[in-house]
GROMACS .gro file of C-alpha atoms in nm:
model
  380
    1MET     CA    1  -1.043  -4.787   4.288
    2THR     CA    2  -1.204  -4.563   4.568
    3ASP     CA    3  -0.871  -4.436   4.673
    4PHE     CA    4  -0.793  -4.313   4.313
    5ILE     CA    5  -0.752  -3.964   4.276
    6VAL     CA    6  -0.719  -3.788   3.966
    7ASN     CA    7  -0.495  -3.463   3.962
    8GLU     CA    8  -0.694  -3.221   3.763
    9SER     CA    9  -0.443  -2.957   3.715
   10LYS     CA   10  -0.262  -3.154   3.475
   11PHE     CA   11  -0.569  -3.131   3.254
   12ILE     CA   12  -0.656  -2.753   3.248
   13VAL     CA   13  -0.576  -2.573   2.957
   14ASP     CA   14  -0.412  -2.236   2.970
   15MET     CA   15  -0.631  -2.029   2.754
   16ASP     CA   16  -0.394  -1.741   2.817
   17GLU     CA   17  -0.088  -1.884   2.719
   18LYS     CA   18   0.095  -1.677   2.498
   19ALA     CA   19   0.152  -1.755   2.120
   20ASP     CA   20   0.548  -1.792   2.029
   21SER     CA   21   0.664  -1.478   1.953
   22PHE     CA   22   0.852  -1.398   1.612
   23LEU     CA   23   0.996  -1.061   1.750
   24SER     CA   24   1.098  -0.968   2.100
   25ALA     CA   25   0.987  -0.695   2.301
   26GLY     CA   26   1.246  -0.430   2.301
   27GLU     CA   27   1.449  -0.557   1.987
   28ILE     CA   28   1.523  -0.317   1.734
   29LEU     CA   29   1.483  -0.352   1.379
   30PRO     CA   30   1.686  -0.273   1.057
   31ASP     CA   31   1.510   0.045   1.026
   32GLY     CA   32   1.567   0.146   1.365
   33LEU     CA   33   1.207   0.079   1.497
   34GLN     CA   34   1.190  -0.066   1.870
   35VAL     CA   35   0.935  -0.371   1.899
   36SER     CA   36   0.684  -0.321   2.164
   37ASP     CA   37   0.371  -0.531   2.243
   38MET     CA   38   0.227  -0.773   2.011
   39LEU     CA   39  -0.135  -0.675   1.925
   40ASP     CA   40  -0.281  -0.963   1.731
   41ASN     CA   41  -0.166  -1.301   1.597
   42ALA     CA   42  -0.239  -1.644   1.407
   43ALA     CA   43  -0.050  -1.954   1.303
   44VAL     CA   44   0.152  -1.780   1.016
   45TRP     CA   45   0.128  -1.426   1.128
   46GLN     CA   46   0.200  -1.151   1.428
   47ILE     CA   47   0.110  -0.762   1.408
   48TYR     CA   48   0.336  -0.583   1.680
   49ALA     CA   49   0.340  -0.199   1.750
   50SER     CA   50   0.642  -0.003   1.756
   51GLU     CA   51   0.781   0.125   2.107
   52ASP     CA   52   0.697   0.479   1.967
   53ASN     CA   53   0.366   0.388   1.852
   54SER     CA   54   0.489   0.524   1.510
   55ALA     CA   55   0.450   0.195   1.324
   56LEU     CA   56   0.269  -0.167   1.270
   57ILE     CA   57   0.482  -0.437   1.222
   58LEU     CA   58   0.353  -0.743   1.018
   59ALA     CA   59   0.575  -1.055   1.085
   60VAL     CA   60   0.541  -1.361   0.880
   61MET     CA   61   0.733  -1.652   0.773
   62PRO     CA   62   0.948  -1.552   0.449
   63ASP     CA   63   0.809  -1.871   0.294
   64LEU     CA   64   0.457  -1.666   0.326
   65ALA     CA   65   0.602  -1.345   0.239
   66MET     CA   66   0.775  -1.467  -0.086
   67ARG     CA   67   0.464  -1.638  -0.220
   68TRP     CA   68   0.286  -1.274  -0.193
   69VAL     CA   69   0.549  -1.154  -0.390
   70ALA     CA   70   0.552  -1.438  -0.647
   71GLU     CA   71   0.191  -1.372  -0.674
   72GLY     CA   72   0.201  -1.020  -0.672
   73TYR     CA   73   0.015  -0.899  -0.395
   74ILE     CA   74   0.318  -0.693  -0.277
   75LYS     CA   75   0.664  -0.628  -0.416
   76GLU     CA   76   0.961  -0.748  -0.303
   77SER     CA   77   1.133  -0.426  -0.211
   78ALA     CA   78   0.848  -0.383   0.070
   79VAL     CA   79   0.967  -0.703   0.272
   80PHE     CA   80   1.239  -0.648   0.528
   81HIS     CA   81   1.414  -0.966   0.609
   82HIS     CA   82   1.522  -0.961   1.002
   83VAL     CA   83   1.695  -1.262   1.206
   84SER     CA   84   1.536  -1.296   1.572
   85GLY     CA   85   1.637  -1.542   1.837
   86GLY     CA   86   1.830  -1.706   1.551
   87ARG     CA   87   1.498  -1.770   1.322
   88GLU     CA   88   1.440  -1.549   1.024
   89VAL     CA   89   1.114  -1.339   0.966
   90ALA     CA   90   0.984  -1.127   0.716
   91LEU     CA   91   0.844  -0.785   0.798
   92LEU     CA   92   0.594  -0.562   0.630
   93ILE     CA   93   0.597  -0.205   0.813
   94SER     CA   94   0.340   0.048   0.828
   95PRO     CA   95   0.253   0.399   0.967
   96SER     CA   96   0.031   0.298   1.270
   97SER     CA   97  -0.206   0.559   1.109
   98LEU     CA   98  -0.334   0.307   0.868
   99ILE     CA   99  -0.493  -0.040   0.909
  100VAL     CA  100  -0.283  -0.351   0.959
  101SER     CA  101  -0.562  -0.606   1.080
  102PRO     CA  102  -0.719  -0.964   1.002
  103VAL     CA  103  -0.996  -0.921   0.782
  104THR     CA  104  -1.255  -1.033   1.034
  105ALA     CA  105  -1.155  -0.766   1.279
  106VAL     CA  106  -1.227  -0.480   1.002
  107ARG     CA  107  -1.509  -0.221   1.108
  108PHE     CA  108  -1.580   0.069   0.912
  109GLU     CA  109  -1.740   0.257   1.160
  110HIS     CA  110  -1.951   0.465   0.967
  111SER     CA  111  -1.632   0.627   0.803
  112GLN     CA  112  -1.684   0.622   0.413
  113ASN     CA  113  -1.320   0.668   0.346
  114TYR     CA  114  -1.243   0.350   0.534
  115ALA     CA  115  -1.528   0.170   0.330
  116ARG     CA  116  -1.383   0.297   0.030
  117SER     CA  117  -1.019   0.186   0.109
  118PHE     CA  118  -1.143  -0.158   0.158
  119PHE     CA  119  -1.343  -0.188  -0.115
  120CYS     CA  120  -1.035  -0.098  -0.312
  121ALA     CA  121  -0.800  -0.333  -0.156
  122LEU     CA  122  -1.070  -0.617  -0.232
  123PHE     CA  123  -1.035  -0.512  -0.578
  124ASN     CA  124  -0.671  -0.509  -0.587
  125SER     CA  125  -0.629  -0.872  -0.449
  126ARG     CA  126  -0.907  -0.984  -0.646
  127LEU     CA  127  -0.717  -0.893  -0.985
  128LYS     CA  128  -0.415  -1.129  -0.846
  129ASN     CA  129  -0.646  -1.416  -0.745
  130HIS     CA  130  -1.012  -1.449  -0.834
  131GLU     CA  131  -1.077  -1.791  -0.621
  132ILE     CA  132  -0.845  -1.728  -0.339
  133ASN     CA  133  -1.041  -1.725   0.020
  134LEU     CA  134  -1.006  -1.386   0.137
  135ARG     CA  135  -1.217  -1.449   0.481
  136ASP     CA  136  -0.845  -1.535   0.691
  137SER     CA  137  -0.649  -1.234   0.484
  138ILE     CA  138  -0.482  -0.952   0.654
  139PHE     CA  139  -0.595  -0.573   0.544
  140PHE     CA  140  -0.252  -0.411   0.483
  141GLU     CA  141  -0.372  -0.046   0.403
  142LEU     CA  142  -0.055   0.090   0.273
  143TYR     CA  143  -0.022  -0.111  -0.015
  144ASP     CA  144  -0.408  -0.154  -0.045
  145VAL     CA  145  -0.410  -0.516  -0.038
  146LEU     CA  146  -0.580  -0.794   0.135
  147LEU     CA  147  -0.299  -1.063   0.195
  148PRO     CA  148  -0.424  -1.399   0.214
  149THR     CA  149  -0.318  -1.635   0.457
  150TYR     CA  150  -0.404  -1.984   0.269
  151THR     CA  151  -0.563  -2.127   0.544
  152LEU     CA  152  -0.825  -2.450   0.464
  153THR     CA  153  -1.122  -2.274   0.610
  154ARG     CA  154  -1.465  -2.248   0.438
  155SER     CA  155  -1.467  -2.016   0.154
  156VAL     CA  156  -1.679  -1.696   0.220
  157ALA     CA  157  -1.796  -1.459  -0.028
  158ASP     CA  158  -1.634  -1.088  -0.101
  159ARG     CA  159  -1.999  -0.957  -0.053
  160ALA     CA  160  -2.033  -1.139   0.285
  161ILE     CA  161  -1.698  -1.019   0.378
  162PHE     CA  162  -1.788  -0.685   0.304
  163ASN     CA  163  -2.136  -0.679   0.468
  164ASN     CA  164  -1.929  -0.805   0.776
  165ALA     CA  165  -1.675  -0.516   0.767
  166SER     CA  166  -1.988  -0.282   0.730
  167GLY     CA  167  -2.092  -0.320   1.088
  168LEU     CA  168  -2.444  -0.309   0.968
  169SER     CA  169  -2.560  -0.661   1.120
  170LEU     CA  170  -2.460  -0.804   1.449
  171THR     CA  171  -2.452  -1.147   1.293
  172GLU     CA  172  -2.164  -1.226   1.115
  173ASP     CA  173  -2.259  -1.345   0.740
  174LEU     CA  174  -2.041  -1.667   0.643
  175SER     CA  175  -2.226  -1.687   0.315
  176SER     CA  176  -2.014  -1.900   0.038
  177PRO     CA  177  -1.985  -1.771  -0.333
  178GLU     CA  178  -2.226  -2.067  -0.414
  179ASP     CA  179  -2.518  -1.936  -0.195
  180LEU     CA  180  -2.509  -1.590  -0.337
  181ALA     CA  181  -2.621  -1.495  -0.694
  182ASP     CA  182  -2.388  -1.209  -0.720
  183PRO     CA  183  -2.082  -1.299  -0.442
  184GLY     CA  184  -1.881  -1.005  -0.569
  185VAL     CA  185  -1.849  -0.604  -0.467
  186SER     CA  186  -1.935  -0.390  -0.734
  187TYR     CA  187  -1.881  -0.036  -0.716
  188SER     CA  188  -2.297  -0.002  -0.724
  189TYR     CA  189  -2.288  -0.226  -0.419
  190LEU     CA  190  -2.008   0.003  -0.226
  191LEU     CA  191  -2.286   0.306  -0.284
  192LYS     CA  192  -2.528   0.065  -0.151
  193VAL     CA  193  -2.392   0.002   0.188
  194LEU     CA  194  -2.259   0.364   0.208
  195ARG     CA  195  -2.601   0.456   0.208
  196ASP     CA  196  -2.713   0.212   0.459
  197MET     CA  197  -2.436   0.340   0.674
  198ASN     CA  198  -2.594   0.691   0.602
  199CYS     CA  199  -2.248   0.848   0.452
  200SER     CA  200  -2.316   1.131   0.221
  201ILE     CA  201  -2.243   1.050  -0.112
  202CYS     CA  202  -2.170   1.274  -0.360
  203SER     CA  203  -2.350   1.232  -0.704
  204CYS     CA  204  -2.024   1.282  -0.907
  205GLU     CA  205  -1.918   0.988  -1.127
  206PRO     CA  206  -1.551   0.849  -1.084
  207TYR     CA  207  -1.304   1.034  -1.329
  208LEU     CA  208  -1.112   0.693  -1.352
  209MET     CA  209  -1.222   0.301  -1.375
  210GLN     CA  210  -1.097   0.069  -1.169
  211GLY     CA  211  -0.772  -0.127  -1.300
  212GLU     CA  212  -0.660   0.167  -1.553
  213ARG     CA  213  -0.284   0.218  -1.569
  214VAL     CA  214  -0.136   0.516  -1.395
  215ASP     CA  215   0.037   0.757  -1.660
  216ASP     CA  216   0.411   0.741  -1.633
  217PHE     CA  217   0.423   1.142  -1.600
  218LEU     CA  218   0.252   1.122  -1.258
  219SER     CA  219   0.553   0.947  -1.132
  220VAL     CA  220   0.373   0.643  -0.969
  221ASP     CA  221   0.540   0.300  -0.924
  222GLU     CA  222   0.609   0.115  -1.266
  223ASP     CA  223   0.289  -0.072  -1.354
  224SER     CA  224   0.066   0.069  -1.094
  225ILE     CA  225  -0.291   0.071  -1.159
  226ILE     CA  226  -0.604   0.256  -1.011
  227THR     CA  227  -0.768   0.045  -0.754
  228GLY     CA  228  -1.060   0.275  -0.690
  229PRO     CA  229  -1.169   0.583  -0.564
  230LEU     CA  230  -1.107   0.692  -0.202
  231VAL     CA  231  -1.283   1.005  -0.201
  232ILE     CA  232  -1.520   1.181  -0.457
  233ARG     CA  233  -1.611   1.551  -0.418
  234GLU     CA  234  -1.780   1.802  -0.622
  235ASP     CA  235  -1.390   1.975  -0.713
  236PHE     CA  236  -1.180   1.667  -0.662
  237GLN     CA  237  -1.140   1.307  -0.614
  238VAL     CA  238  -0.859   1.105  -0.474
  239TYR     CA  239  -0.757   0.763  -0.614
  240ALA     CA  240  -0.575   0.428  -0.436
  241THR     CA  241  -0.306   0.283  -0.612
  242ASP     CA  242  -0.159  -0.075  -0.573
  243SER     CA  243   0.137   0.110  -0.466
  244ASP     CA  244   0.234   0.347  -0.148
  245LYS     CA  245   0.092   0.653  -0.346
  246VAL     CA  246  -0.236   0.825  -0.393
  247VAL     CA  247  -0.347   1.040  -0.707
  248LEU     CA  248  -0.543   1.350  -0.637
  249LEU     CA  249  -0.701   1.474  -0.946
  250MET     CA  250  -0.877   1.826  -0.938
  251GLU     CA  251  -1.098   2.055  -1.168
  252ASN     CA  252  -0.873   2.274  -1.353
  253ALA     CA  253  -1.059   2.578  -1.201
  254PHE     CA  254  -1.050   2.446  -0.871
  255ALA     CA  255  -0.680   2.372  -0.877
  256LEU     CA  256  -0.610   2.742  -1.030
  257SER     CA  257  -0.788   2.844  -0.741
  258MET     CA  258  -0.556   2.683  -0.479
  259VAL     CA  259  -0.258   2.819  -0.674
  260GLU     CA  260  -0.375   3.154  -0.655
  261ALA     CA  261  -0.466   3.137  -0.274
  262GLY     CA  262  -0.082   3.030  -0.226
  263LEU     CA  263  -0.143   2.673  -0.124
  264ILE     CA  264  -0.040   2.462  -0.425
  265GLU     CA  265   0.271   2.553  -0.622
  266GLN     CA  266   0.143   2.585  -1.017
  267MET     CA  267   0.509   2.384  -1.133
  268ASP     CA  268   0.383   2.071  -0.891
  269LEU     CA  269   0.053   2.013  -1.094
  270LYS     CA  270   0.018   1.757  -1.363
  271SER     CA  271  -0.211   1.793  -1.625
  272VAL     CA  272  -0.435   1.473  -1.725
  273GLN     CA  273  -0.608   1.484  -2.025
  274LEU     CA  274  -0.967   1.289  -1.977
  275GLY     CA  275  -1.270   1.258  -2.248
  276PHE     CA  276  -1.467   1.554  -2.106
  277GLY     CA  277  -1.157   1.760  -2.039
  278VAL     CA  278  -0.838   1.826  -1.874
  279LEU     CA  279  -0.797   1.757  -1.516
  280ARG     CA  280  -0.507   1.902  -1.245
  281ALA     CA  281  -0.321   1.599  -1.056
  282LEU     CA  282  -0.097   1.562  -0.766
  283VAL     CA  283   0.065   1.230  -0.641
  284LEU     CA  284   0.098   1.194  -0.271
  285ASN     CA  285   0.245   0.958  -0.035
  286ARG     CA  286  -0.043   0.736   0.130
  287ARG     CA  287   0.161   0.721   0.448
  288PHE     CA  288   0.030   1.068   0.502
  289ALA     CA  289  -0.327   1.178   0.570
  290VAL     CA  290  -0.494   1.277   0.231
  291GLU     CA  291  -0.860   1.294   0.342
  292CYS     CA  292  -1.149   1.521   0.411
  293LEU     CA  293  -1.188   1.631   0.744
  294ASP     CA  294  -1.544   1.577   0.740
  295ASP     CA  295  -1.500   1.176   0.666
  296ARG     CA  296  -1.177   1.100   0.874
  297HIS     CA  297  -1.014   0.783   0.903
  298TYR     CA  298  -0.640   0.845   0.909
  299GLY     CA  299  -0.543   0.747   1.259
  300LEU     CA  300  -0.409   0.996   1.470
  301THR     CA  301  -0.076   1.007   1.682
  302VAL     CA  302   0.014   1.300   1.873
  303ASN     CA  303   0.243   1.404   1.643
  304SER     CA  304   0.014   1.389   1.390
  305ALA     CA  305  -0.281   1.554   1.549
  306PHE     CA  306  -0.013   1.858   1.642
  307LYS     CA  307   0.071   1.875   1.323
  308LEU     CA  308  -0.276   1.910   1.192
  309ALA     CA  309  -0.370   2.167   1.454
  310CYS     CA  310  -0.074   2.378   1.330
  311THR     CA  311  -0.212   2.336   0.970
  312LEU     CA  312  -0.563   2.449   1.058
  313HIS     CA  313  -0.410   2.770   1.253
  314ARG     CA  314  -0.200   2.851   0.964
  315MET     CA  315  -0.487   2.783   0.692
  316ARG     CA  316  -0.711   3.014   0.875
  317VAL     CA  317  -0.448   3.307   0.879
  318LYS     CA  318  -0.420   3.260   0.500
  319ASN     CA  319  -0.798   3.274   0.462
  320ALA     CA  320  -1.060   3.347   0.718
  321GLN     CA  321  -1.346   3.263   0.528
  322ALA     CA  322  -1.228   2.900   0.434
  323GLY     CA  323  -1.475   2.596   0.512
  324LEU     CA  324  -1.180   2.399   0.675
  325GLY     CA  325  -1.433   2.147   0.834
  326GLU     CA  326  -1.499   2.011   0.463
  327GLY     CA  327  -1.185   2.068   0.329
  328LEU     CA  328  -0.929   1.822   0.206
  329TYR     CA  329  -0.637   1.786   0.431
  330LEU     CA  330  -0.294   1.694   0.251
  331GLU     CA  331  -0.059   1.625   0.547
  332GLU     CA  332   0.248   1.574   0.334
  333LYS     CA  333   0.190   1.933   0.195
  334GLY     CA  334   0.082   2.077   0.518
  335ILE     CA  335  -0.210   2.234   0.364
  336ILE     CA  336  -0.608   2.207   0.389
  337LEU     CA  337  -0.787   2.291   0.023
  338ALA     CA  338  -1.112   2.443   0.072
  339LYS     CA  339  -1.350   2.667  -0.064
  340ASP     CA  340  -1.500   2.965   0.103
  341SER     CA  341  -1.768   2.915   0.327
  342ASP     CA  342  -2.081   3.138   0.458
  343SER     CA  343  -2.138   2.891   0.752
  344GLU     CA  344  -1.989   2.996   1.091
  345MET     CA  345  -1.608   2.922   1.150
  346ASN     CA  346  -1.544   2.744   1.487
  347ASP     CA  347  -1.186   2.582   1.440
  348VAL     CA  348  -1.149   2.556   1.809
  349ALA     CA  349  -1.475   2.290   1.793
  350LEU     CA  350  -1.328   2.156   1.508
  351MET     CA  351  -1.005   2.056   1.666
  352ARG     CA  352  -1.137   1.923   1.979
  353SER     CA  353  -1.396   1.701   1.797
  354ILE     CA  354  -1.101   1.547   1.640
  355MET     CA  355  -0.916   1.488   1.920
  356LEU     CA  356  -1.190   1.366   2.123
  357GLU     CA  357  -1.374   1.150   1.849
  358GLY     CA  358  -1.023   1.043   1.647
  359PRO     CA  359  -0.997   0.800   1.481
  360PHE     CA  360  -0.689   0.708   1.670
  361ALA     CA  361  -0.389   0.523   1.554
  362LEU     CA  362  -0.356   0.346   1.846
  363SER     CA  363  -0.506   0.508   2.183
  364PRO     CA  364  -0.719   0.787   2.281
  365PHE     CA  365  -0.553   1.123   2.382
  366SER     CA  366  -0.521   1.249   2.720
  367TYR     CA  367  -0.684   1.583   2.823
  368GLU     CA  368  -0.390   1.742   2.829
  369GLU     CA  369  -0.269   1.647   2.500
  370ILE     CA  370  -0.635   1.753   2.377
  371ASP     CA  371  -0.612   2.108   2.537
  372ASP     CA  372  -0.259   2.175   2.405
  373ALA     CA  373  -0.394   2.097   2.058
  374VAL     CA  374  -0.673   2.320   2.077
  375THR     CA  375  -0.430   2.559   2.195
  376LEU     CA  376  -0.238   2.560   1.902
  377VAL     CA  377  -0.528   2.622   1.689
  378SER     CA  378  -0.656   2.911   1.877
  379ARG     CA  379  -0.326   3.101   1.935
  380ARG     CA  380  -0.311   3.442   1.786
   0.00000   0.00000   0.00000
């Protein structure tokens, strides 16, 4: 027995072993996107970037996607079916500027917009199922939903999930619903977390309630509901829905001032009658940025950053006194809705801080790209 030798190499576990890929690098998808790197994965899902960094691709087995459709988390039209290497996979595709991430990796990074978006998605998913464990779910921001993966892990309370995403504690909260007197996340609890994150919170009450039906004349997908407020400011509010649309509601006087400034066409505005008066509404595609420039969340690509730089320049030409740094950026329309400000304007500094601080879709910008964007803003 003294001559018995154990070959230890046969018992070494390769911790770097790659997951069995659902998609192959370089593969062309039905909509023309080319697959690049796998960014994250678990047993039943994988997330990829596109080669041009414009999109994130969530790949799952067809049975899982069809269960999401059957239980109302997503619409069937959102699912692309694709055959890769003889195996059928189901794909959900999002702009890379929006979040596609396992819930356990979500961190708000002191962004009120991000926290509100996650809050809306949590509410939306809880409407579908009050009991499903969402700790191992996937945050798919485009459709404002947390997609459950139906794992058998220990259930974690929604409040604990939200606390972890806030990043306020370095210790993960694994409290179960039974551990907490109130395991849910109410709007008042959202505001508490935002204050703890040192966010500036407008005192205005939301115009709309979560769960309200979106009026048909607003041209949002049939049976869409309001999932919550993404932006609340004195003159306007932005609401997420359970579709790929958001609803911008503006005070009548503010909306008319934007019409007079030549930023919005009167014919594009819809009137919404609420108990306290009439508001003006725009329905916007969530694939594009709809956010205040002093609370950014939409991840920038080189193309979207240069588009923002051109918009800043154009808006400054229109109005030398506009407070663009606090304005509402509507990327789809190529405008920034802002009141006049007495503060000193420095669009170059604003653009440089945006390019340096992000948030970024996938990676930070090079110094050359930063200089090019700043040049677009400062040109005469």
